[in-house]
Coordinates of C-alpha atoms in Angstrom, one line a residue:
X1 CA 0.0 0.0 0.0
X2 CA 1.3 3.6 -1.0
X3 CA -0.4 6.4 0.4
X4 CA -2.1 9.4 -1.6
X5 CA -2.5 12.9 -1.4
X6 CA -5.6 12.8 0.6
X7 CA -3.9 10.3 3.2
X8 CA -1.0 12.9 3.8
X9 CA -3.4 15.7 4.4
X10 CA -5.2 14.0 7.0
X11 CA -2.0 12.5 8.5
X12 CA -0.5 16.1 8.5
X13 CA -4.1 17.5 9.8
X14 CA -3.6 15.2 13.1
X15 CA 0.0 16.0 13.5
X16 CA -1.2 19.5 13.6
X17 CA -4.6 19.2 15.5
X18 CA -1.9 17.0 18.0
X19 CA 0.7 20.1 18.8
X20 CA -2.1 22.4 19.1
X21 CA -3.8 20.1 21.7
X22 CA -0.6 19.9 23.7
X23 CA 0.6 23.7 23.8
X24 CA -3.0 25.2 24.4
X25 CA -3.3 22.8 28.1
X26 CA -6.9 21.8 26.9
X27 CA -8.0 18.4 27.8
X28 CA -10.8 18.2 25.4
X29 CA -8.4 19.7 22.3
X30 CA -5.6 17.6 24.0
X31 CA -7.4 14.9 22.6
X32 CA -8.6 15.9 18.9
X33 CA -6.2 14.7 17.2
X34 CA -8.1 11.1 16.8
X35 CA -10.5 12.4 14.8
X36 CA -9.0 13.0 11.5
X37 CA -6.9 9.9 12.3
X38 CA -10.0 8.1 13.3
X39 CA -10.9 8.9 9.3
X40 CA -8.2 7.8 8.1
X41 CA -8.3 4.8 9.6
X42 CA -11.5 4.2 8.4
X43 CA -11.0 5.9 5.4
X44 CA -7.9 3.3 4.5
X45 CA -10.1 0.2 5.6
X46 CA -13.4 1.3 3.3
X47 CA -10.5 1.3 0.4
X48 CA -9.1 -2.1 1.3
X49 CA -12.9 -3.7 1.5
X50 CA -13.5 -1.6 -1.9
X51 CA -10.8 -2.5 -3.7
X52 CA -11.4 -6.3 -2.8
X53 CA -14.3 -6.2 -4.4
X54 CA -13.0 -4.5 -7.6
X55 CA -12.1 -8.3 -9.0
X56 CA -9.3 -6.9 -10.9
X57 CA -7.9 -9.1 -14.0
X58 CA -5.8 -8.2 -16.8
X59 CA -5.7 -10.1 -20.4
X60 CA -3.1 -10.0 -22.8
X61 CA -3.3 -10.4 -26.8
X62 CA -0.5 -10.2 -29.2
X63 CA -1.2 -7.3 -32.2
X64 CA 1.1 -9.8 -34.2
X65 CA 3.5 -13.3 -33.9
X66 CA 6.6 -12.4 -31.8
X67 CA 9.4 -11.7 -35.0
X68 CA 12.7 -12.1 -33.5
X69 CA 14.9 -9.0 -33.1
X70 CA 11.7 -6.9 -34.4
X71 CA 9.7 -4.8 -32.2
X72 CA 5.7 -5.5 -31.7
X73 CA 3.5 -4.4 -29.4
X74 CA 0.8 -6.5 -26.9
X75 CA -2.9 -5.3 -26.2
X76 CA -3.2 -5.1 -22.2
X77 CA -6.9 -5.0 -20.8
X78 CA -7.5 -4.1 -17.4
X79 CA -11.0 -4.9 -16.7
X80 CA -12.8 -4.8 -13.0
X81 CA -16.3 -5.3 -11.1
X82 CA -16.5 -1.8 -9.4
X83 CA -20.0 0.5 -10.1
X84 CA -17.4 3.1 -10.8
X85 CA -14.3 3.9 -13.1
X86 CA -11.4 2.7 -11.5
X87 CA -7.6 4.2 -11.4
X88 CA -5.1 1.8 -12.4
X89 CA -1.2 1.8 -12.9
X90 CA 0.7 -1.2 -15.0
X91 CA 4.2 -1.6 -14.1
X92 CA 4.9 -3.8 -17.3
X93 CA 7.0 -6.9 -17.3
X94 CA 8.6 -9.8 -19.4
X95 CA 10.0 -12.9 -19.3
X96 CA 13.9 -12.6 -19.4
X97 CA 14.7 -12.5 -23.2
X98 CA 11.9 -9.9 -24.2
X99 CA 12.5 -6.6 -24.3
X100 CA 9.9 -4.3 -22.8
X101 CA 9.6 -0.7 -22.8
X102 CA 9.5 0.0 -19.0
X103 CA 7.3 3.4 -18.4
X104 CA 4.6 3.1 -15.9
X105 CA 1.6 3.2 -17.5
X106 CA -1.8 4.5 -15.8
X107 CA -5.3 3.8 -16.9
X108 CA -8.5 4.7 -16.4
X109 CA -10.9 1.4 -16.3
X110 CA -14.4 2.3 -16.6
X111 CA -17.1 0.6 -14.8
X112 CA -18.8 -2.5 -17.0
X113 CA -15.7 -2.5 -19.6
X114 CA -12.4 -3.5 -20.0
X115 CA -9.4 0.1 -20.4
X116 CA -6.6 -1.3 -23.4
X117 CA -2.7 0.0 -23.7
X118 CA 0.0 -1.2 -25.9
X119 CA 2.9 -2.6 -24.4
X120 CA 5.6 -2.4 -27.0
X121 CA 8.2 -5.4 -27.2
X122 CA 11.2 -7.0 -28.7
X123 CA 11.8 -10.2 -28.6
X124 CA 15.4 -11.9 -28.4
X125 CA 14.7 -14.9 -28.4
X126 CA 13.0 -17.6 -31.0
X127 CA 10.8 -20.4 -29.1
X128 CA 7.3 -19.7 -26.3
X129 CA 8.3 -17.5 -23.7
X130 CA 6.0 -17.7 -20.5
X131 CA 4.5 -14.1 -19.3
X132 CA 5.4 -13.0 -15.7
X133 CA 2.6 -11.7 -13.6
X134 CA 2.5 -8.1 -14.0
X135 CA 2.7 -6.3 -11.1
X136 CA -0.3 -3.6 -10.3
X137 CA -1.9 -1.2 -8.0
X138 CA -6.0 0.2 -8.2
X139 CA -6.5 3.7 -6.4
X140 CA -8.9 3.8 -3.8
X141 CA -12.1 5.6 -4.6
X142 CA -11.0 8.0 -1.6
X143 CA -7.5 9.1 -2.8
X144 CA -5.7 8.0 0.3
X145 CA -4.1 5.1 -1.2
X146 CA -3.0 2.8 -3.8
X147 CA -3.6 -0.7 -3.1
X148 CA -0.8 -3.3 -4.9
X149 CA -2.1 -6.5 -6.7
X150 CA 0.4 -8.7 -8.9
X151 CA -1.9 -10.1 -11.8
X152 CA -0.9 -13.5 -13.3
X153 CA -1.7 -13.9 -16.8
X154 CA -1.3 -17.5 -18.9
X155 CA -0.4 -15.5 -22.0
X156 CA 2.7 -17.2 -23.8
X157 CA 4.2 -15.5 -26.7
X158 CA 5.3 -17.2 -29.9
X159 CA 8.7 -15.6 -31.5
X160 CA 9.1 -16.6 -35.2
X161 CA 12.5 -15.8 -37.4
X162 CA 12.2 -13.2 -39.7
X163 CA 10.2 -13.5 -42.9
X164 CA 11.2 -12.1 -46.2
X165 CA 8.7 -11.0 -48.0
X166 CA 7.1 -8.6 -46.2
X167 CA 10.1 -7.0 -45.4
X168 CA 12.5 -6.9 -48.4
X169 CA 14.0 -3.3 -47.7
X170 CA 15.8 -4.4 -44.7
X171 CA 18.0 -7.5 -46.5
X172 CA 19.3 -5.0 -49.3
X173 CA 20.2 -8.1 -51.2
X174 CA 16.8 -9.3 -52.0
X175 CA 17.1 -8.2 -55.3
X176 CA 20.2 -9.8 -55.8
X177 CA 19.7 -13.0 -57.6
X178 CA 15.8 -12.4 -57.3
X179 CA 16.1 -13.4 -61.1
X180 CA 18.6 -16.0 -61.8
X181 CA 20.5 -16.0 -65.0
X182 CA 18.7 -18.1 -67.7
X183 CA 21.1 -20.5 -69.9
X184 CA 20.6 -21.9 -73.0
X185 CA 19.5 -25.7 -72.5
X186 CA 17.0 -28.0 -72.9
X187 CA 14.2 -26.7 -70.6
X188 CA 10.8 -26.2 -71.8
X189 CA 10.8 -21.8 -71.5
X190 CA 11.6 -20.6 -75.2
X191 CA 14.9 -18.1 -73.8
X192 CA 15.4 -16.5 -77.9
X193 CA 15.1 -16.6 -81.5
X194 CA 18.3 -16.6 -83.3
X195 CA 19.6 -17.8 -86.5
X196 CA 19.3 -21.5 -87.8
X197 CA 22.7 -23.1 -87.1
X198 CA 24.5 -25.4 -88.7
X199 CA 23.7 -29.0 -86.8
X200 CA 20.5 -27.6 -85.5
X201 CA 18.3 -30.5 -84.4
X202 CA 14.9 -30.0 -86.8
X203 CA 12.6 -29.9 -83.8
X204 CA 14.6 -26.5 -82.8
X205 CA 13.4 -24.9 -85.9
X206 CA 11.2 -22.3 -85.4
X207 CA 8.8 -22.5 -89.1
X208 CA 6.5 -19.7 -88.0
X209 CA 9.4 -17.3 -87.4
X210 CA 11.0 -18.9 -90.9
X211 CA 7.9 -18.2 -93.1
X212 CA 8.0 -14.7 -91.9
X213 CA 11.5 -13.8 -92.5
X214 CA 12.1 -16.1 -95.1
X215 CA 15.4 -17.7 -93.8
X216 CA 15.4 -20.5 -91.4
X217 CA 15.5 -19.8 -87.1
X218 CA 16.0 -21.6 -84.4
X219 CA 14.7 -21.4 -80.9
X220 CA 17.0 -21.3 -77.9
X221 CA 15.3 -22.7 -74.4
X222 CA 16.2 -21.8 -71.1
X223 CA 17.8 -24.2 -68.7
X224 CA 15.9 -25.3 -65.8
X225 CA 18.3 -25.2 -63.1
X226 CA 17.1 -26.4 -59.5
X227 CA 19.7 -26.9 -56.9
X228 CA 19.6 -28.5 -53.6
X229 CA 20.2 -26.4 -50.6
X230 CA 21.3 -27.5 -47.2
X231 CA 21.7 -24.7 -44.3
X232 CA 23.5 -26.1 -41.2
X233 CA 23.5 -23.7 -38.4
X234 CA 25.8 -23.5 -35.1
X235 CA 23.6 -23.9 -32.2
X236 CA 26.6 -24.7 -29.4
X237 CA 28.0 -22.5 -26.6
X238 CA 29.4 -19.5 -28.7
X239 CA 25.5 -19.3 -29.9
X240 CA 24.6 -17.6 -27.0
X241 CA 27.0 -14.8 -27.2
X242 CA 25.7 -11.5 -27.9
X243 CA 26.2 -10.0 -31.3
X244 CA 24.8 -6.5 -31.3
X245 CA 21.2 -6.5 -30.9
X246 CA 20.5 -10.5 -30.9
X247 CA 22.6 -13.4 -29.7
X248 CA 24.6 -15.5 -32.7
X249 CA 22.1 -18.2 -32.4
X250 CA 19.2 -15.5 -33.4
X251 CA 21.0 -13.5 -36.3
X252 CA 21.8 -17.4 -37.9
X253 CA 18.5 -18.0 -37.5
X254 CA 16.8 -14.9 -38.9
X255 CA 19.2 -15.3 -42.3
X256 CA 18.1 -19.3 -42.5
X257 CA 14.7 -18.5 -42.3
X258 CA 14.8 -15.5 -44.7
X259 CA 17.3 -17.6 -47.3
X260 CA 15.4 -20.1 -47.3
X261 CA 12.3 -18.4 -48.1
X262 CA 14.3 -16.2 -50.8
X263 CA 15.8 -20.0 -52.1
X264 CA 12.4 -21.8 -52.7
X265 CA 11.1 -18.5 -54.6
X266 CA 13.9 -19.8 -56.8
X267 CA 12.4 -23.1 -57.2
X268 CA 15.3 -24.5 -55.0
X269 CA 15.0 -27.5 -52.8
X270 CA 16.0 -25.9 -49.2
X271 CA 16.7 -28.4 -45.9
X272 CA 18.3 -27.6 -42.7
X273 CA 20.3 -28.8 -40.2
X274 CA 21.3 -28.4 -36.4
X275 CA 24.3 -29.1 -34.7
X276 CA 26.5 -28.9 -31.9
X277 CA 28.6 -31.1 -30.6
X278 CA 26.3 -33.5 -32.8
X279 CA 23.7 -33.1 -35.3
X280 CA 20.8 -31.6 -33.3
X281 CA 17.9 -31.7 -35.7
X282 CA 17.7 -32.5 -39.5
X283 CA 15.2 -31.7 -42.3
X284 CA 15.7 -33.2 -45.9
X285 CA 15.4 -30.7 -48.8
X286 CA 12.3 -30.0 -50.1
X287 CA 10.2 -27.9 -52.5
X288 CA 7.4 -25.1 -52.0
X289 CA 6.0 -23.1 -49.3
X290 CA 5.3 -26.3 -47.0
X291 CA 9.2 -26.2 -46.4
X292 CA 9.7 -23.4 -45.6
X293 CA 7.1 -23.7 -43.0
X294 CA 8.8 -26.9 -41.6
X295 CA 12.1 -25.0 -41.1
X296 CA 10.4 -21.8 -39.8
X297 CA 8.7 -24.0 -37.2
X298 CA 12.3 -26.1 -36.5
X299 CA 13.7 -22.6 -36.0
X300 CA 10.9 -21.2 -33.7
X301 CA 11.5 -24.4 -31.6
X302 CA 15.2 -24.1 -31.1
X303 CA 18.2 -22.3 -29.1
X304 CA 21.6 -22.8 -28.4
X305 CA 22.6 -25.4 -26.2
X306 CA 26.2 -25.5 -23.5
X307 CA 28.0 -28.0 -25.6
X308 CA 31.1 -26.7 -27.8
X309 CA 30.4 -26.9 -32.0
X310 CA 31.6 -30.0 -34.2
X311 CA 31.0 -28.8 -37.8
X312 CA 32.8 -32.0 -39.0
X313 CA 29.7 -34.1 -37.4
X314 CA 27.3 -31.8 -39.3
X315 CA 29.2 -32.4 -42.6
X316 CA 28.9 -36.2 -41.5
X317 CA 25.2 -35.5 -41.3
X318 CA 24.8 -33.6 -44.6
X319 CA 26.8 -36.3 -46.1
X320 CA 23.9 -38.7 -45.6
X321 CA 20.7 -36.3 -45.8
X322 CA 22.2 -35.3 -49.8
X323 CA 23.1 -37.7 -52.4
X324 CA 23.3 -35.4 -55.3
X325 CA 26.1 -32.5 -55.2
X326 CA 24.5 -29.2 -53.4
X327 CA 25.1 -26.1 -51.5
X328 CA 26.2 -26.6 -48.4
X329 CA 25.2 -22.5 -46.5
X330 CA 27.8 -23.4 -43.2
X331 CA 26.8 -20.5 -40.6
X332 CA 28.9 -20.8 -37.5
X333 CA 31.7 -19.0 -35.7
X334 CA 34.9 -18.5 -37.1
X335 CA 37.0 -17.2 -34.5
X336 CA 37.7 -20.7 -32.6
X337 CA 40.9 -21.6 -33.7
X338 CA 39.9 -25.4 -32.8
X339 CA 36.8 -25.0 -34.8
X340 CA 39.0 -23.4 -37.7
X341 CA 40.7 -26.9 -37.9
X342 CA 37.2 -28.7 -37.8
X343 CA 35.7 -26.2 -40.6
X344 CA 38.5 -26.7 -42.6
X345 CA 38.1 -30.6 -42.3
X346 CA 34.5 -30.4 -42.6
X347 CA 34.8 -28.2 -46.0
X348 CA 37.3 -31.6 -47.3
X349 CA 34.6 -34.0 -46.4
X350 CA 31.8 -31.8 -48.2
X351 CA 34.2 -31.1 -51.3
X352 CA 34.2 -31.4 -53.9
X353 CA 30.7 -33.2 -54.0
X354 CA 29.1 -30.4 -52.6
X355 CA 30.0 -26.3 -52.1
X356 CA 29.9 -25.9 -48.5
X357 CA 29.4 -21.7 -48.2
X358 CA 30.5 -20.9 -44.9
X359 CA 30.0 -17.6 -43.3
X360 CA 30.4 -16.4 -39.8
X361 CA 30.0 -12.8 -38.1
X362 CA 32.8 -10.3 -37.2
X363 CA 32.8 -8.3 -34.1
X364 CA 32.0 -5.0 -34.5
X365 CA 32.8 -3.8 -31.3
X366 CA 36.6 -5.8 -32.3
X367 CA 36.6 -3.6 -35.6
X368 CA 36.0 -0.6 -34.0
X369 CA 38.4 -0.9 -31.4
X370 CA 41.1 -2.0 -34.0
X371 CA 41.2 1.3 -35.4
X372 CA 40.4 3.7 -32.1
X373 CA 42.4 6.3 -31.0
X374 CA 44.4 6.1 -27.8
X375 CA 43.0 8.2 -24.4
X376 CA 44.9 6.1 -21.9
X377 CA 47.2 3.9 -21.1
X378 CA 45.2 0.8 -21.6
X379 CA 43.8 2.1 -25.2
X380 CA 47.3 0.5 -27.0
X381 CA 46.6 -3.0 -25.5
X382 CA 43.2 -3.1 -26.1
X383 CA 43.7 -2.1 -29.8
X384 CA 46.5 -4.7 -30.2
X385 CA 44.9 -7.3 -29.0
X386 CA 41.8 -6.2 -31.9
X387 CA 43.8 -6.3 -34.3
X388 CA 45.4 -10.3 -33.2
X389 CA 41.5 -11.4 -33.0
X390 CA 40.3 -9.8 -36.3
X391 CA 43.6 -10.7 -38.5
X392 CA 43.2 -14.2 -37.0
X393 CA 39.5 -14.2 -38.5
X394 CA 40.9 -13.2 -41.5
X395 CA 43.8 -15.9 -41.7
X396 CA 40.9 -18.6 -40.8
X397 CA 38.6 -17.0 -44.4
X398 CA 41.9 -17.1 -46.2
X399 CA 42.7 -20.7 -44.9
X400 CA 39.1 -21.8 -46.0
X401 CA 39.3 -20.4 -49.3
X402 CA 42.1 -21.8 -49.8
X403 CA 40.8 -25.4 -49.7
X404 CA 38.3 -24.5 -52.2
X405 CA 35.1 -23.8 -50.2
X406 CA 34.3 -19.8 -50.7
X407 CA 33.8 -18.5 -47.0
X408 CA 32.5 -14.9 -46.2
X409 CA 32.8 -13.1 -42.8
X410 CA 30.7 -9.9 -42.3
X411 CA 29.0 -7.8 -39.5
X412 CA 25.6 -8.7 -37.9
X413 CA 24.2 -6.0 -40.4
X414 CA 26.0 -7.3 -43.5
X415 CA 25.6 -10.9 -43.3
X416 CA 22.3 -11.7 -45.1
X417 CA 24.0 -9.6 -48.0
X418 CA 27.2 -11.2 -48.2
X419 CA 25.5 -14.6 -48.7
X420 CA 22.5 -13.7 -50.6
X421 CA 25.2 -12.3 -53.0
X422 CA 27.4 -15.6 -53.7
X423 CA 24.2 -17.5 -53.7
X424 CA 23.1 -15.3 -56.8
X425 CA 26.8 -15.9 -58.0
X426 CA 26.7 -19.5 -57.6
X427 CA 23.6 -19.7 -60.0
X428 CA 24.8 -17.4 -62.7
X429 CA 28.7 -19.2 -62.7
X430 CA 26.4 -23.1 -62.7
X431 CA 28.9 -23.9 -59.3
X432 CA 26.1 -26.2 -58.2

């Protein structure tokens, strides 16, 4: 219980009436001072009984699915069983990975119907996150207090990884490769008209086309070209770390999800794996949207788990989930030097069947400290040791590329690009 305004003027009222009573000698005014504490008292105890009876609850609906690392906002409704509007203050809450603005938020709940506020959020987190009771407290109808309730609520909240297509300004390399290159082949699309060649099969020969120019033409047909697309992602230890505004686990996930969407729009056969120090989870390549939803819903239901990362048992895994040769999208860590020494024998186990892509995410905080200018003592040491850890991430690239399998290494915000981009290159060069 906090006391109001009205409690403070009666508590300062007897204080008064109190001092009075004892300089003026007066038994009877000696004495006075219990009556405006007799109303408070009172006062405080019709509040309590009141504000029993006020029944408060508190429901809460999402506006929208949780996206990870994008902010949403939750409808709160306050809703109570007093004859008269009701004064309420929300303190919000959230479980530990959700990110909740934090400003006290005050209502006014009319009698007979429910009061509604946002409560805007962020989740960190992919998987059901389990809403805390949310702490709080209905004025008194006489303004001397405010009474404290925590209200429990079975809300859970759903977090989904990102989704591409209603959303393609933030990847910037959406349009990359959003139209693959079509070859001459022997696909059914007619790709161009050209000039009858020499060793033309007859059923090439356009005759319509002939009649009207009056000299015979061929027809060129694009190559249907459908690849098979594995992406393994590192859900170990280094997972959790932090990496700007989501943990390593969460920007992996986010780029899976969206690649994978941006990779079936392609007509591309997309599966995914999970590993650690073993294969966590596995899903076989497949076609359409009902992929995608499989490995949104694998994505949703995972998170990093306190066991260091084995890449070459995920190569092992890919090994038997592919037959035919296919890309091979690697997204883990690569500033481990152990791990370097397992990518570099999980990229000879994948080659040259497959293309293992692998791609990791540099520090910015490490870049940024590489190049900072000194203000004490410390500042040279600090900037030294940046400059070991990011050179060492670039000897690892260097060391990877040099076995054949193309590796990229870019900043939380570049990522997606970087391997959108040598996706689209893969296509146009036929790599796979």
């Amino acid at each position: 219980m906090s006391l109001r305004q009205n409690a403070f003027v009666l508590a300062v009222l007897t204080a008064l009436v109190a001092i009075m009573g004892a300089w003026s000698g007066d038994a009877t005014l000696a004495g006075l001072w219990r009556l405006p504490l007799g109303l408070l008292l009172l006062g405080l105890a019709y509040e309590g009984w009141m504000t029993t009876r006020a029944h408060l609850g508190l429901t809460i609906e999402p506006d929208q699915r949780g996206i990870l690392g994008r902010g949403g906002s939750l409808q709160i409704s306050v809703q109570h069983q007093l004859h008269r509007d009701a004064l309420v203050e929300l303190a919000p809450e959230a479980p530990a990975l959700v990110e909740v603005d934090p400003t006290v938020q005050l209502l006014i709940a009319p009698a007979g119907a429910p009061a509604h506020t946002h409560l805007r959020i962020t989740p960190r987190r992919l998987g059901e996150h389990a809403w805390p009771a949310i702490r709080t407290r209905i004025a008194g109808p006489l303004g001397l207090a405010w009474w404290p309730k925590r209200l429990a609520t079975d809300f859970r909240l759903q977090v989904m990884p990102e989704v591409l297509r209603d959303d393609a300004r933030r990847a910037g390399a959406v349009s990359s490769g959003a139209k693959p290159r079509q070859l001459a082949g022997t696909g059914s699309e007619v790709l161009q008209l050209r000039d009858y060649r020499a060793g033309d099969p007859q059923q090439l020969i356009d005759w319509k086309a002939t009649a009207r120019s009056g000299r015979l033409v061929s027809r060129d047909f694009s190559e249907d070209q459908h690849l098979e697309i594995v992406i393994a992602i590192d859900a170990g230890r280094t997972g959790a770390l932090r990496a700007g505004d989501l943990d390593r686990f969460g920007h992996y996930a986010n780029l899976a999800a969206r690649f994978a969407e941006h990779a079936i729009a392609q007509d591309d056969r997309v599966g995914l794996v999970l590993f650690a120090d073993r294969p966590l989870a596995a899903l076989a390549p497949g076609r359409g949207t009902s992929a995608v939803v499989r490995i949104r819903r694998l994505l949703a239901a995972s998170k990093p788990v306190q066991a260091e990362s084995n890449p070459l048992n995920a190569a092992l895994r890919i090994r038997s989930l592919v037959r035919h040769r296919s890309l091979v999208v690697l997204l883990t860590d690569l500033d481990d030097a152990t791990v370097a020494g397992q990518l570099a024998s999980a990229a000879r186990l994948l080659l040259p069947k497959h293309l293992p892509l692998i791609a990791g995410l540099a520090s910015p905080e490490a870049e940024n400290m590489r190049h900072a200018v000194a203000h004490s003592w410390l500042d040279p040491y600090e900037s030294l040791a940046a400059q070991e850890y990011c050179a060492r991430l670039e000897r690892n690239v260097l060391a990877l590329r040099a076995l054949g399998a193309p590796a990229v290494l870019a900043r939380p915000d570049q990522l997606e690009r970087a391997v959108f981009d040598a996706y689209a290159g893969f296509r146009q060069r036929r790599r796979v």
